[in-house]
Coordinates of N, CA and C in Angstrom, one line a residue:
M1 N 70.5 -136.3 -47.5 CA 70.2 -136.1 -48.0 C 69.0 -136.7 -49.3
A2 N 68.0 -135.9 -49.5 CA 67.2 -136.9 -50.5 C 68.1 -137.5 -51.6
R3 N 67.5 -138.7 -52.3 CA 68.4 -138.9 -53.7 C 68.1 -138.3 -54.8
I4 N 69.2 -137.8 -55.7 CA 69.1 -136.9 -56.7 C 68.7 -137.9 -58.4
T5 N 67.6 -137.3 -58.2 CA 66.7 -137.6 -59.9 C 67.1 -137.1 -61.2
D6 N 68.1 -135.3 -59.9 CA 67.8 -135.1 -61.7 C 68.5 -133.9 -61.5
V7 N 70.0 -133.4 -62.5 CA 70.8 -133.1 -62.6 C 70.6 -132.1 -63.9
L8 N 71.2 -130.2 -63.1 CA 70.0 -129.2 -64.2 C 71.6 -129.3 -64.2
L9 N 72.1 -128.6 -65.8 CA 73.4 -127.7 -66.1 C 73.3 -126.8 -66.4
D10 N 73.7 -125.4 -66.0 CA 74.2 -124.1 -67.3 C 75.4 -124.8 -68.9
I11 N 75.6 -123.8 -68.9 CA 76.4 -124.7 -70.6 C 77.8 -123.4 -70.8
E12 N 77.5 -122.2 -70.9 CA 78.5 -121.4 -71.0 C 79.6 -122.1 -69.7
G13 N 80.8 -122.4 -69.5 CA 81.9 -122.5 -68.2 C 81.8 -123.5 -67.4
T14 N 80.1 -124.1 -68.1 CA 80.1 -125.7 -67.3 C 80.3 -126.4 -68.1
T15 N 79.4 -126.9 -69.3 CA 79.9 -128.1 -70.4 C 80.9 -127.9 -71.3
S16 N 80.4 -126.3 -71.3 CA 81.6 -125.9 -72.8 C 82.1 -125.0 -72.4
S17 N 83.4 -124.1 -73.0 CA 84.6 -123.0 -72.5 C 83.2 -122.0 -73.5
I18 N 83.3 -120.9 -72.2 CA 82.7 -119.6 -73.0 C 83.2 -119.1 -74.1
T19 N 84.4 -119.4 -74.4 CA 85.0 -118.7 -75.5 C 84.7 -119.2 -76.7
F20 N 83.6 -120.5 -77.4 CA 83.2 -121.1 -77.9 C 82.2 -119.9 -78.4
V21 N 81.6 -119.8 -77.7 CA 79.9 -119.1 -77.9 C 80.5 -116.8 -77.5
H22 N 81.4 -116.9 -76.9 CA 81.8 -115.6 -77.6 C 82.7 -115.1 -79.1
D23 N 83.7 -116.1 -78.8 CA 84.8 -116.1 -80.0 C 84.2 -117.0 -81.3
V24 N 83.4 -117.6 -81.3 CA 82.7 -118.0 -82.8 C 81.3 -117.5 -83.0
L25 N 79.9 -118.3 -82.5 CA 78.7 -117.8 -82.5 C 78.8 -116.2 -81.8
F26 N 78.7 -115.2 -81.1 CA 78.8 -114.3 -81.5 C 78.9 -113.6 -82.6
P27 N 80.0 -113.9 -82.8 CA 80.2 -112.8 -84.5 C 79.4 -113.5 -85.7
Y28 N 78.9 -114.9 -85.5 CA 78.4 -115.6 -86.7 C 77.7 -114.8 -87.0
A29 N 76.6 -114.4 -85.3 CA 75.4 -113.9 -85.3 C 75.2 -112.9 -85.7
R30 N 76.3 -111.7 -85.2 CA 76.0 -110.8 -85.4 C 76.6 -110.5 -87.1
E31 N 78.2 -110.9 -87.6 CA 78.0 -110.7 -89.4 C 76.5 -111.5 -89.6
H32 N 76.2 -112.3 -89.9 CA 75.0 -112.4 -90.8 C 72.9 -112.5 -89.4
L33 N 73.2 -111.0 -89.3 CA 71.8 -110.9 -88.8 C 70.9 -110.1 -89.8
S34 N 72.0 -108.9 -90.0 CA 71.3 -108.3 -90.7 C 70.7 -109.2 -93.0
S35 N 71.4 -109.6 -93.4 CA 71.0 -110.1 -94.9 C 69.7 -111.5 -94.0
F36 N 70.3 -112.5 -92.2 CA 69.0 -113.2 -92.0 C 67.8 -113.4 -92.1
V37 N 67.6 -111.1 -91.4 CA 66.3 -110.8 -91.5 C 66.0 -110.2 -92.4
E38 N 66.4 -109.3 -93.7 CA 65.7 -109.2 -95.0 C 65.5 -110.2 -95.6
E39 N 66.5 -111.7 -95.8 CA 65.8 -112.8 -96.5 C 64.1 -112.7 -95.9
N40 N 64.3 -113.5 -94.2 CA 62.9 -113.7 -93.8 C 62.0 -112.5 -92.4
R41 N 62.6 -111.6 -92.7 CA 60.9 -110.9 -92.4 C 60.1 -110.7 -92.0
Q42 N 59.3 -111.7 -93.4 CA 58.4 -112.2 -93.7 C 57.2 -113.2 -93.0
T43 N 58.8 -114.1 -92.4 CA 57.6 -115.1 -92.2 C 57.6 -114.8 -90.2
P44 N 56.4 -115.9 -89.7 CA 56.1 -114.9 -88.5 C 57.0 -115.3 -87.6
E45 N 57.3 -116.4 -87.7 CA 58.6 -116.4 -86.6 C 59.3 -115.6 -86.5
V46 N 60.4 -115.1 -87.8 CA 61.2 -113.6 -87.1 C 59.9 -112.0 -87.0
G47 N 58.9 -112.2 -88.0 CA 58.1 -110.9 -87.3 C 58.1 -111.0 -86.3
A48 N 57.3 -111.9 -85.3 CA 57.3 -111.7 -83.8 C 58.2 -111.6 -83.2
Q49 N 59.7 -111.9 -83.4 CA 60.9 -111.8 -82.3 C 60.8 -110.1 -82.6
L50 N 61.3 -109.3 -84.2 CA 61.4 -107.9 -85.0 C 60.6 -107.2 -83.8
D51 N 59.0 -107.6 -83.4 CA 58.0 -106.2 -82.5 C 58.4 -107.1 -81.5
A52 N 59.4 -108.2 -80.8 CA 59.7 -108.1 -79.4 C 60.2 -107.3 -79.5
A53 N 61.8 -108.0 -79.9 CA 62.9 -106.2 -80.2 C 62.8 -105.3 -80.4
R54 N 61.5 -104.5 -81.0 CA 61.5 -103.2 -81.0 C 60.9 -102.4 -79.7
A55 N 60.1 -104.0 -79.2 CA 59.1 -103.6 -77.9 C 60.5 -103.1 -76.8
A56 N 61.1 -104.1 -76.9 CA 62.2 -104.2 -75.8 C 63.3 -102.7 -76.0
L57 N 63.4 -102.6 -76.9 CA 64.2 -101.4 -77.6 C 63.3 -99.6 -76.6
L58 N 62.2 -99.9 -77.6 CA 61.8 -98.3 -77.0 C 61.5 -98.8 -75.1
E59 N 61.5 -99.7 -75.1 CA 60.9 -99.6 -72.7 C 62.7 -99.6 -72.8
L60 N 63.7 -99.6 -73.6 CA 65.6 -98.8 -72.9 C 65.2 -97.2 -73.3
G61 N 64.4 -96.6 -74.7 CA 64.8 -95.1 -75.0 C 65.5 -95.1 -76.1
R62 N 65.2 -96.6 -76.8 CA 65.6 -96.7 -78.2 C 64.7 -96.3 -79.3
P63 N 63.7 -95.9 -79.5 CA 62.7 -95.9 -80.7 C 63.3 -96.1 -81.7
A64 N 62.8 -97.4 -82.3 CA 62.8 -98.3 -83.6 C 62.6 -98.4 -85.0
E65 N 61.6 -97.7 -85.9 CA 60.9 -97.9 -86.1 C 60.6 -98.8 -87.7
T66 N 61.7 -98.4 -88.3 CA 62.4 -100.3 -89.8 C 62.1 -101.1 -88.7
D67 N 62.7 -102.2 -89.6 CA 63.3 -103.4 -89.1 C 64.8 -102.8 -89.4
D68 N 65.5 -102.4 -90.2 CA 67.0 -101.9 -90.4 C 67.1 -101.1 -89.0
E69 N 66.3 -100.1 -88.6 CA 66.8 -100.0 -86.6 C 66.6 -100.8 -85.8
V70 N 65.9 -101.7 -85.8 CA 64.9 -103.2 -84.9 C 66.9 -103.3 -85.4
V71 N 67.3 -103.7 -86.7 CA 68.7 -104.8 -87.2 C 70.1 -103.9 -85.8
A72 N 69.8 -102.8 -85.9 CA 70.9 -101.9 -85.5 C 70.7 -102.6 -83.9
G73 N 69.9 -101.7 -83.4 CA 69.9 -102.4 -82.0 C 69.3 -103.4 -81.3
L74 N 69.1 -104.2 -82.0 CA 69.9 -105.8 -82.2 C 71.5 -106.1 -81.7
V75 N 72.2 -105.4 -82.7 CA 74.3 -105.3 -83.1 C 74.0 -105.1 -82.3
G76 N 73.4 -103.6 -81.4 CA 73.8 -103.1 -80.0 C 73.8 -104.2 -78.9
F77 N 72.8 -104.6 -79.1 CA 72.7 -105.7 -77.8 C 73.7 -106.7 -77.9
I78 N 74.1 -107.0 -78.9 CA 75.1 -108.5 -78.7 C 76.5 -107.6 -78.7
D79 N 76.9 -105.7 -78.3 CA 77.9 -105.8 -78.3 C 77.6 -105.1 -76.7
E80 N 76.8 -105.3 -76.7 CA 76.7 -105.3 -75.2 C 76.6 -107.0 -74.2
D81 N 76.4 -107.4 -74.2 CA 76.2 -109.0 -74.4 C 74.7 -108.2 -73.5
R82 N 74.0 -107.9 -73.7 CA 72.4 -107.5 -72.8 C 71.3 -108.8 -73.9
K83 N 70.8 -109.6 -72.0 CA 70.5 -111.2 -72.6 C 68.8 -110.8 -72.4
D84 N 68.5 -110.4 -74.1 CA 67.5 -110.0 -74.5 C 66.7 -111.8 -75.2
T85 N 65.7 -111.5 -74.9 CA 65.2 -112.7 -75.5 C 64.6 -113.4 -76.6
A86 N 64.0 -111.9 -77.5 CA 64.1 -111.5 -79.0 C 64.8 -111.7 -79.8
L87 N 66.9 -111.0 -79.1 CA 67.9 -111.6 -79.9 C 68.1 -113.0 -80.1
K88 N 67.7 -113.1 -78.5 CA 68.3 -115.3 -78.4 C 67.6 -115.3 -79.6
A89 N 66.8 -115.9 -79.6 CA 65.5 -116.3 -80.5 C 66.4 -116.4 -81.7
L90 N 66.2 -114.6 -82.6 CA 67.1 -114.5 -83.7 C 68.1 -115.5 -84.1
Q91 N 69.0 -115.4 -82.9 CA 70.5 -115.7 -83.1 C 71.0 -117.3 -82.8
G92 N 69.2 -118.1 -82.7 CA 69.1 -119.3 -82.9 C 69.4 -120.0 -83.8
M93 N 68.1 -119.0 -84.0 CA 67.8 -118.9 -86.1 C 69.0 -118.8 -86.5
I94 N 69.8 -118.1 -86.7 CA 71.2 -118.1 -87.7 C 72.0 -118.8 -87.0
W95 N 72.4 -119.4 -86.0 CA 73.1 -120.6 -85.9 C 73.0 -121.8 -86.3
A96 N 71.8 -121.7 -86.5 CA 71.6 -123.3 -87.4 C 71.4 -123.4 -88.2
S97 N 71.6 -122.6 -89.2 CA 72.2 -122.1 -90.8 C 73.9 -122.7 -90.2
G98 N 74.7 -122.0 -89.7 CA 75.8 -122.3 -89.5 C 76.4 -124.4 -88.6
Y99 N 75.2 -124.0 -88.0 CA 75.8 -125.8 -87.6 C 75.4 -127.0 -88.8
I100 N 74.4 -126.3 -89.0 CA 73.7 -127.5 -90.3 C 74.7 -127.8 -91.3
S101 N 75.6 -126.8 -91.4 CA 76.2 -126.4 -93.0 C 77.8 -127.1 -92.7
G102 N 78.1 -126.8 -90.8 CA 79.3 -127.9 -91.5 C 79.3 -126.6 -90.9
A103 N 79.2 -125.2 -90.6 CA 80.8 -124.2 -90.4 C 80.9 -123.9 -88.9
Y104 N 80.7 -124.8 -88.2 CA 81.3 -125.3 -86.7 C 80.7 -126.3 -85.9
R105 N 81.3 -126.7 -85.1 CA 80.6 -127.4 -84.2 C 80.2 -127.0 -82.6
A106 N 79.5 -127.0 -81.5 CA 79.7 -126.7 -80.1 C 80.4 -128.1 -79.6
H107 N 82.0 -126.9 -79.1 CA 82.5 -127.2 -78.3 C 81.7 -128.1 -76.8
L108 N 82.8 -129.2 -76.5 CA 82.2 -129.5 -75.2 C 84.0 -129.7 -74.1
Y109 N 83.2 -130.1 -72.9 CA 85.0 -130.0 -72.5 C 84.7 -131.6 -72.3
P110 N 85.7 -132.8 -72.6 CA 86.6 -133.8 -72.4 C 85.2 -134.4 -71.5
D111 N 85.0 -134.2 -70.3 CA 84.4 -135.4 -69.2 C 82.9 -135.1 -69.2
T112 N 82.5 -134.0 -70.3 CA 81.1 -133.6 -70.5 C 79.8 -135.0 -71.2
A113 N 80.4 -135.1 -72.6 CA 79.7 -136.4 -73.2 C 80.1 -137.4 -72.3
P114 N 81.6 -138.7 -71.6 CA 80.8 -139.3 -71.3 C 80.5 -139.1 -69.8
A115 N 80.0 -137.8 -69.0 CA 79.0 -137.8 -67.9 C 77.9 -138.1 -68.3
L116 N 77.3 -137.2 -69.1 CA 75.8 -137.5 -69.8 C 76.1 -139.2 -70.2
E117 N 76.3 -139.8 -70.7 CA 76.4 -141.0 -71.2 C 76.1 -142.1 -70.2
R118 N 76.8 -141.5 -68.9 CA 77.3 -142.3 -67.2 C 75.7 -142.3 -66.2
W119 N 75.2 -140.6 -66.6 CA 73.8 -139.9 -65.9 C 73.5 -140.7 -66.3
G120 N 73.4 -140.7 -67.5 CA 71.4 -141.4 -68.5 C 71.3 -142.7 -68.1
Q121 N 72.3 -143.6 -68.3 CA 72.4 -145.0 -68.3 C 72.7 -145.3 -66.1
S122 N 72.8 -144.6 -65.6 CA 72.0 -144.3 -64.1 C 70.9 -144.2 -64.0
G123 N 70.3 -143.4 -65.4 CA 68.4 -143.3 -64.2 C 68.2 -142.2 -63.9
L124 N 69.5 -140.9 -64.3 CA 69.1 -139.8 -63.2 C 68.3 -139.3 -64.9
R125 N 68.0 -138.1 -64.7 CA 67.5 -136.6 -66.0 C 68.5 -135.8 -66.0
V126 N 69.4 -135.3 -66.7 CA 69.7 -134.3 -67.4 C 68.9 -133.1 -68.2
S127 N 68.9 -132.0 -67.9 CA 68.1 -130.8 -68.3 C 69.4 -130.3 -68.7
I128 N 68.6 -128.5 -68.7 CA 70.2 -127.8 -69.2 C 69.0 -126.5 -69.2
Y129 N 69.8 -126.0 -68.6 CA 69.1 -124.0 -68.2 C 70.3 -123.0 -68.4
S130 N 69.8 -122.2 -70.0 CA 70.4 -121.3 -69.8 C 70.6 -120.1 -70.1
S131 N 71.2 -118.9 -70.9 CA 70.7 -117.6 -71.2 C 70.3 -117.6 -72.8
G132 N 70.5 -118.9 -73.2 CA 70.4 -118.8 -74.4 C 69.2 -119.9 -74.7
S133 N 68.5 -119.4 -76.4 CA 67.5 -120.1 -76.3 C 67.4 -121.1 -75.8
V134 N 66.5 -122.0 -75.8 CA 66.1 -123.6 -75.9 C 65.9 -123.6 -77.2
Q135 N 66.1 -123.6 -78.2 CA 66.5 -124.1 -79.8 C 68.0 -123.5 -80.1
A136 N 68.3 -123.1 -79.9 CA 70.3 -122.8 -79.5 C 70.7 -123.2 -78.3
Q137 N 70.0 -124.5 -77.8 CA 70.5 -125.4 -76.8 C 70.1 -126.8 -77.2
K138 N 69.3 -126.7 -77.9 CA 68.8 -127.9 -78.9 C 69.9 -127.9 -79.4
L139 N 70.4 -126.9 -80.6 CA 71.2 -127.3 -81.8 C 72.6 -127.5 -81.5
F140 N 72.9 -126.2 -80.5 CA 74.7 -126.6 -79.5 C 74.7 -127.8 -79.1
F141 N 73.5 -129.2 -78.5 CA 74.0 -130.7 -78.6 C 73.7 -131.4 -79.4
G142 N 73.3 -131.0 -80.0 CA 72.5 -132.0 -80.8 C 73.5 -131.9 -82.4
Y143 N 74.8 -130.4 -82.4 CA 75.6 -130.5 -83.7 C 77.1 -130.3 -82.8
S144 N 77.2 -131.0 -81.7 CA 78.7 -130.9 -81.1 C 79.9 -131.6 -81.6
E145 N 80.8 -131.3 -80.7 CA 82.3 -131.9 -80.9 C 82.2 -133.3 -80.4
A146 N 80.5 -134.0 -79.9 CA 80.7 -134.8 -79.7 C 79.5 -136.3 -80.3
G147 N 78.8 -135.6 -81.0 CA 78.2 -136.0 -82.1 C 77.0 -135.2 -81.7
D148 N 75.1 -135.9 -81.5 CA 74.1 -135.8 -81.3 C 74.5 -136.3 -80.3
L149 N 74.3 -135.2 -79.1 CA 73.7 -135.7 -77.8 C 72.5 -134.9 -76.9
S150 N 71.3 -134.5 -78.5 CA 70.5 -134.2 -78.5 C 69.4 -135.7 -77.1
S151 N 69.5 -137.2 -77.6 CA 68.5 -137.5 -76.3 C 69.2 -137.8 -75.5
R152 N 70.2 -138.0 -75.1 CA 71.1 -137.1 -73.3 C 70.4 -136.4 -72.5
I153 N 69.4 -135.5 -73.4 CA 68.7 -133.8 -72.9 C 67.4 -133.5 -72.2
H154 N 66.6 -134.5 -71.0 CA 65.3 -134.4 -71.0 C 64.4 -133.0 -71.2
A155 N 65.2 -132.2 -70.7 CA 64.6 -130.7 -71.1 C 65.1 -129.4 -71.4
H156 N 64.7 -128.5 -71.8 CA 65.6 -127.4 -71.8 C 64.6 -126.6 -71.1
F157 N 64.9 -125.2 -70.8 CA 65.0 -123.5 -69.7 C 65.3 -123.3 -70.3
D158 N 65.3 -121.7 -70.6 CA 65.7 -120.6 -71.1 C 65.6 -119.6 -70.0
T159 N 65.8 -118.4 -70.5 CA 65.3 -116.7 -69.7 C 63.6 -116.6 -69.9
T160 N 63.0 -117.2 -70.7 CA 61.4 -117.4 -71.0 C 61.5 -117.5 -69.2
T161 N 61.8 -118.5 -69.1 CA 61.4 -119.5 -67.9 C 60.3 -118.2 -66.6
G162 N 62.9 -117.4 -66.8 CA 62.6 -115.8 -65.7 C 64.2 -116.3 -65.4
P163 N 64.7 -114.7 -64.7 CA 66.3 -115.1 -64.9 C 67.3 -115.6 -64.3
K164 N 68.1 -116.1 -64.4 CA 69.5 -117.1 -63.6 C 69.7 -117.1 -62.1
R165 N 69.6 -115.8 -62.4 CA 69.8 -115.4 -60.8 C 68.7 -114.9 -60.1
A166 N 67.5 -115.3 -60.2 CA 66.3 -115.6 -59.2 C 65.7 -117.4 -58.7
A167 N 65.8 -117.0 -57.4 CA 65.3 -118.4 -57.1 C 63.8 -118.6 -57.2
E168 N 63.0 -117.5 -57.7 CA 61.0 -118.2 -58.1 C 61.7 -119.2 -59.7
S169 N 62.8 -118.4 -60.1 CA 63.5 -119.4 -62.2 C 63.7 -121.0 -61.1
Y170 N 63.9 -121.5 -61.0 CA 64.2 -122.4 -60.1 C 63.3 -123.5 -59.5
R171 N 62.2 -122.5 -58.9 CA 61.7 -123.1 -58.0 C 60.9 -123.7 -59.7
K172 N 60.5 -122.7 -60.7 CA 59.6 -122.9 -61.9 C 60.2 -124.7 -62.1
I173 N 61.1 -124.7 -62.5 CA 62.0 -125.3 -62.8 C 61.8 -127.0 -61.9
A174 N 61.5 -127.0 -60.5 CA 61.5 -127.9 -60.0 C 59.9 -128.7 -59.9
E175 N 59.2 -127.0 -61.1 CA 57.4 -127.4 -61.0 C 57.7 -128.2 -61.9
A176 N 58.2 -127.6 -63.3 CA 57.9 -128.0 -64.9 C 58.8 -129.8 -64.4
L177 N 59.3 -130.1 -63.3 CA 60.2 -131.7 -63.6 C 59.7 -132.6 -63.1
E178 N 58.4 -131.4 -62.6 CA 57.7 -132.4 -61.2 C 58.7 -132.9 -60.2
R179 N 59.1 -132.4 -60.2 CA 60.8 -132.9 -58.4 C 59.9 -131.9 -57.4
A180 N 60.5 -132.8 -55.9 CA 61.2 -131.9 -55.1 C 62.9 -131.6 -55.6
P181 N 62.8 -129.9 -55.0 CA 64.0 -129.1 -55.1 C 65.0 -130.0 -55.0
A182 N 65.0 -130.9 -53.3 CA 65.9 -131.4 -52.9 C 66.0 -132.7 -53.5
T183 N 65.6 -132.7 -54.4 CA 66.5 -134.2 -55.7 C 67.0 -133.3 -56.4
I184 N 67.3 -132.2 -56.6 CA 67.4 -131.9 -58.0 C 69.3 -131.0 -57.9
L185 N 70.1 -130.8 -58.1 CA 71.6 -131.0 -58.3 C 72.0 -130.5 -59.9
F186 N 72.2 -128.5 -59.5 CA 71.8 -127.5 -60.5 C 73.0 -127.4 -60.3
A187 N 74.2 -126.8 -61.6 CA 76.2 -127.2 -62.1 C 76.1 -126.2 -62.5
S188 N 76.4 -125.1 -62.3 CA 76.8 -123.8 -63.1 C 78.1 -123.0 -62.5
D189 N 79.4 -122.6 -63.3 CA 80.1 -120.7 -63.1 C 80.3 -120.8 -62.2
V190 N 78.7 -120.1 -62.1 CA 78.2 -118.1 -61.9 C 77.7 -118.6 -60.7
G191 N 78.4 -117.8 -59.5 CA 77.9 -117.9 -57.9 C 76.1 -117.1 -57.9
A192 N 76.3 -116.1 -58.3 CA 74.6 -115.7 -58.1 C 74.2 -116.6 -58.8
E193 N 73.9 -117.5 -60.0 CA 73.5 -118.5 -60.1 C 73.2 -119.8 -59.0
L194 N 74.3 -119.8 -59.3 CA 74.0 -120.8 -57.9 C 73.6 -121.2 -56.3
D195 N 73.2 -119.3 -56.4 CA 72.4 -119.0 -55.1 C 71.8 -119.0 -55.1
A196 N 71.4 -118.4 -56.3 CA 69.1 -118.6 -56.7 C 68.8 -120.0 -56.2
A197 N 69.5 -120.6 -57.1 CA 69.4 -122.8 -56.7 C 69.4 -122.5 -55.2
K198 N 70.3 -122.6 -54.5 CA 70.1 -122.8 -52.9 C 69.5 -122.9 -52.5
S199 N 69.3 -120.7 -52.9 CA 68.1 -120.3 -52.0 C 66.7 -121.4 -52.2
A200 N 66.6 -122.0 -53.8 CA 64.8 -122.2 -54.2 C 65.5 -123.6 -53.0
G201 N 66.4 -124.5 -52.8 CA 66.8 -125.2 -52.5 C 67.3 -126.6 -52.9
F202 N 67.6 -126.6 -54.0 CA 68.2 -127.1 -54.8 C 69.9 -127.8 -54.1
H203 N 70.5 -128.6 -54.6 CA 71.6 -128.8 -54.2 C 72.5 -128.0 -55.0
T204 N 73.7 -127.6 -54.6 CA 74.1 -126.2 -55.7 C 75.7 -127.1 -56.1
V205 N 76.0 -126.9 -57.1 CA 78.2 -127.1 -56.4 C 78.8 -126.2 -58.9
Q206 N 80.0 -125.3 -57.8 CA 80.3 -124.7 -58.9 C 81.3 -125.4 -59.0
L207 N 81.4 -125.5 -61.6 CA 82.6 -126.0 -61.9 C 83.8 -124.7 -62.0
V208 N 84.9 -124.9 -61.3 CA 85.8 -124.7 -61.8 C 86.0 -124.3 -62.7
R209 N 86.4 -124.3 -63.7 CA 86.8 -124.4 -65.1 C 88.3 -123.2 -65.2
P210 N 89.0 -123.3 -66.7 CA 90.4 -122.2 -66.2 C 89.9 -121.2 -66.7
G211 N 89.7 -120.3 -65.6 CA 89.4 -118.4 -65.3 C 88.3 -118.2 -64.4
T212 N 87.3 -119.4 -64.7 CA 86.2 -119.9 -63.2 C 86.7 -118.8 -62.1
E213 N 85.7 -117.5 -61.6 CA 85.7 -116.8 -59.7 C 85.6 -117.9 -58.7
V214 N 85.7 -118.2 -58.4 CA 85.7 -119.3 -56.9 C 84.2 -118.6 -55.9
A215 N 83.7 -118.9 -55.6 CA 82.3 -118.8 -55.2 C 82.5 -119.2 -54.0
S216 N 82.4 -118.9 -52.6 CA 82.0 -119.0 -51.5 C 80.5 -119.8 -51.4
G217 N 80.5 -120.6 -50.7 CA 79.0 -121.7 -50.4 C 78.3 -122.6 -51.0
H218 N 79.3 -123.2 -51.8 CA 79.1 -124.3 -52.9 C 80.2 -125.2 -52.7
L219 N 80.7 -126.0 -53.2 CA 81.2 -126.7 -53.4 C 81.5 -126.9 -54.6
H220 N 82.6 -127.1 -54.6 CA 83.3 -126.9 -56.5 C 83.7 -128.0 -56.6
A221 N 83.7 -128.7 -57.7 CA 85.0 -129.7 -59.1 C 85.2 -128.5 -59.4
A222 N 86.3 -129.7 -60.3 CA 86.8 -129.3 -61.5 C 86.3 -129.5 -62.6
D223 N 85.5 -131.0 -62.8 CA 85.1 -131.0 -63.9 C 83.4 -132.3 -63.0
F224 N 83.4 -132.5 -64.1 CA 82.1 -133.7 -63.6 C 82.5 -135.1 -63.4
D225 N 83.7 -135.2 -63.7 CA 84.1 -136.0 -62.7 C 84.7 -136.0 -61.6
A226 N 84.7 -135.1 -61.2 CA 84.8 -133.9 -59.8 C 83.6 -134.4 -59.0
V227 N 82.6 -133.8 -59.2 CA 81.5 -133.7 -59.2 C 80.9 -134.9 -59.1
E228 N 80.8 -136.5 -59.2 CA 80.8 -137.0 -58.7 C 81.2 -137.8 -57.2
Q229 N 82.5 -137.3 -57.4 CA 82.5 -137.4 -55.9 C 82.4 -137.2 -54.6
L230 N 81.9 -135.7 -55.2 CA 81.0 -134.8 -54.0 C 79.1 -135.6 -54.1
F231 N 78.9 -135.8 -55.5 CA 77.5 -136.7 -54.9 C 77.5 -138.4 -56.1
P232 N 76.5 -138.5 -55.0 CA 75.8 -140.3 -55.7 C 75.4 -140.4 -57.1
L233 N 76.1 -139.8 -57.9 CA 75.5 -139.6 -60.0 C 75.0 -141.0 -60.8
S234 N 76.1 -141.9 -60.1 CA 76.3 -143.0 -61.0 C 76.3 -144.2 -60.7

């Protein structure tokens, strides 16, 4: 086995509970989306995402001319759990206010922060690949229950790199990290994502947290301590 130099982590169901995102973050963004757009629609960042969302809605056969119609379409995306890049960007902006105000802190499994600490001390680089925007990822680790873990994360990747279930996305990540795929370990709870990473030449391990559907074709671990029993990471 080539020496593993990098660990690429999913977030939901891997480093943290899926319920935090679905029970805390999604409802917060849904509740504040309309008022946030109303207050910030003139800013270039928000205006660009509204235009992108308008184009996405039109492509789906849901034309939205006014900003209020776009907001209604985005609320529909939230309810459908659609992985729309513009929605993710706007959610990240809204979640920032919640994190900064102390409305919530990002949930982490108890083994996550200690693992990031050990891996950093051993010289491993840890990066994140999540369907949430890079901005949302940075907020997540910057305002976690374990404190500010930003310094433990080397790089962030989201769906602008490509779909998480496409092998080409992982090839792009390896290129961006300037690492051979065989030196990267990808950890996720989703079998289809692991399949794609494995096809790209990555090492893979499925985190089997409570409620995870076990996938075939990959090593399994209950937590990051168990991952270290499978791979030399620290």
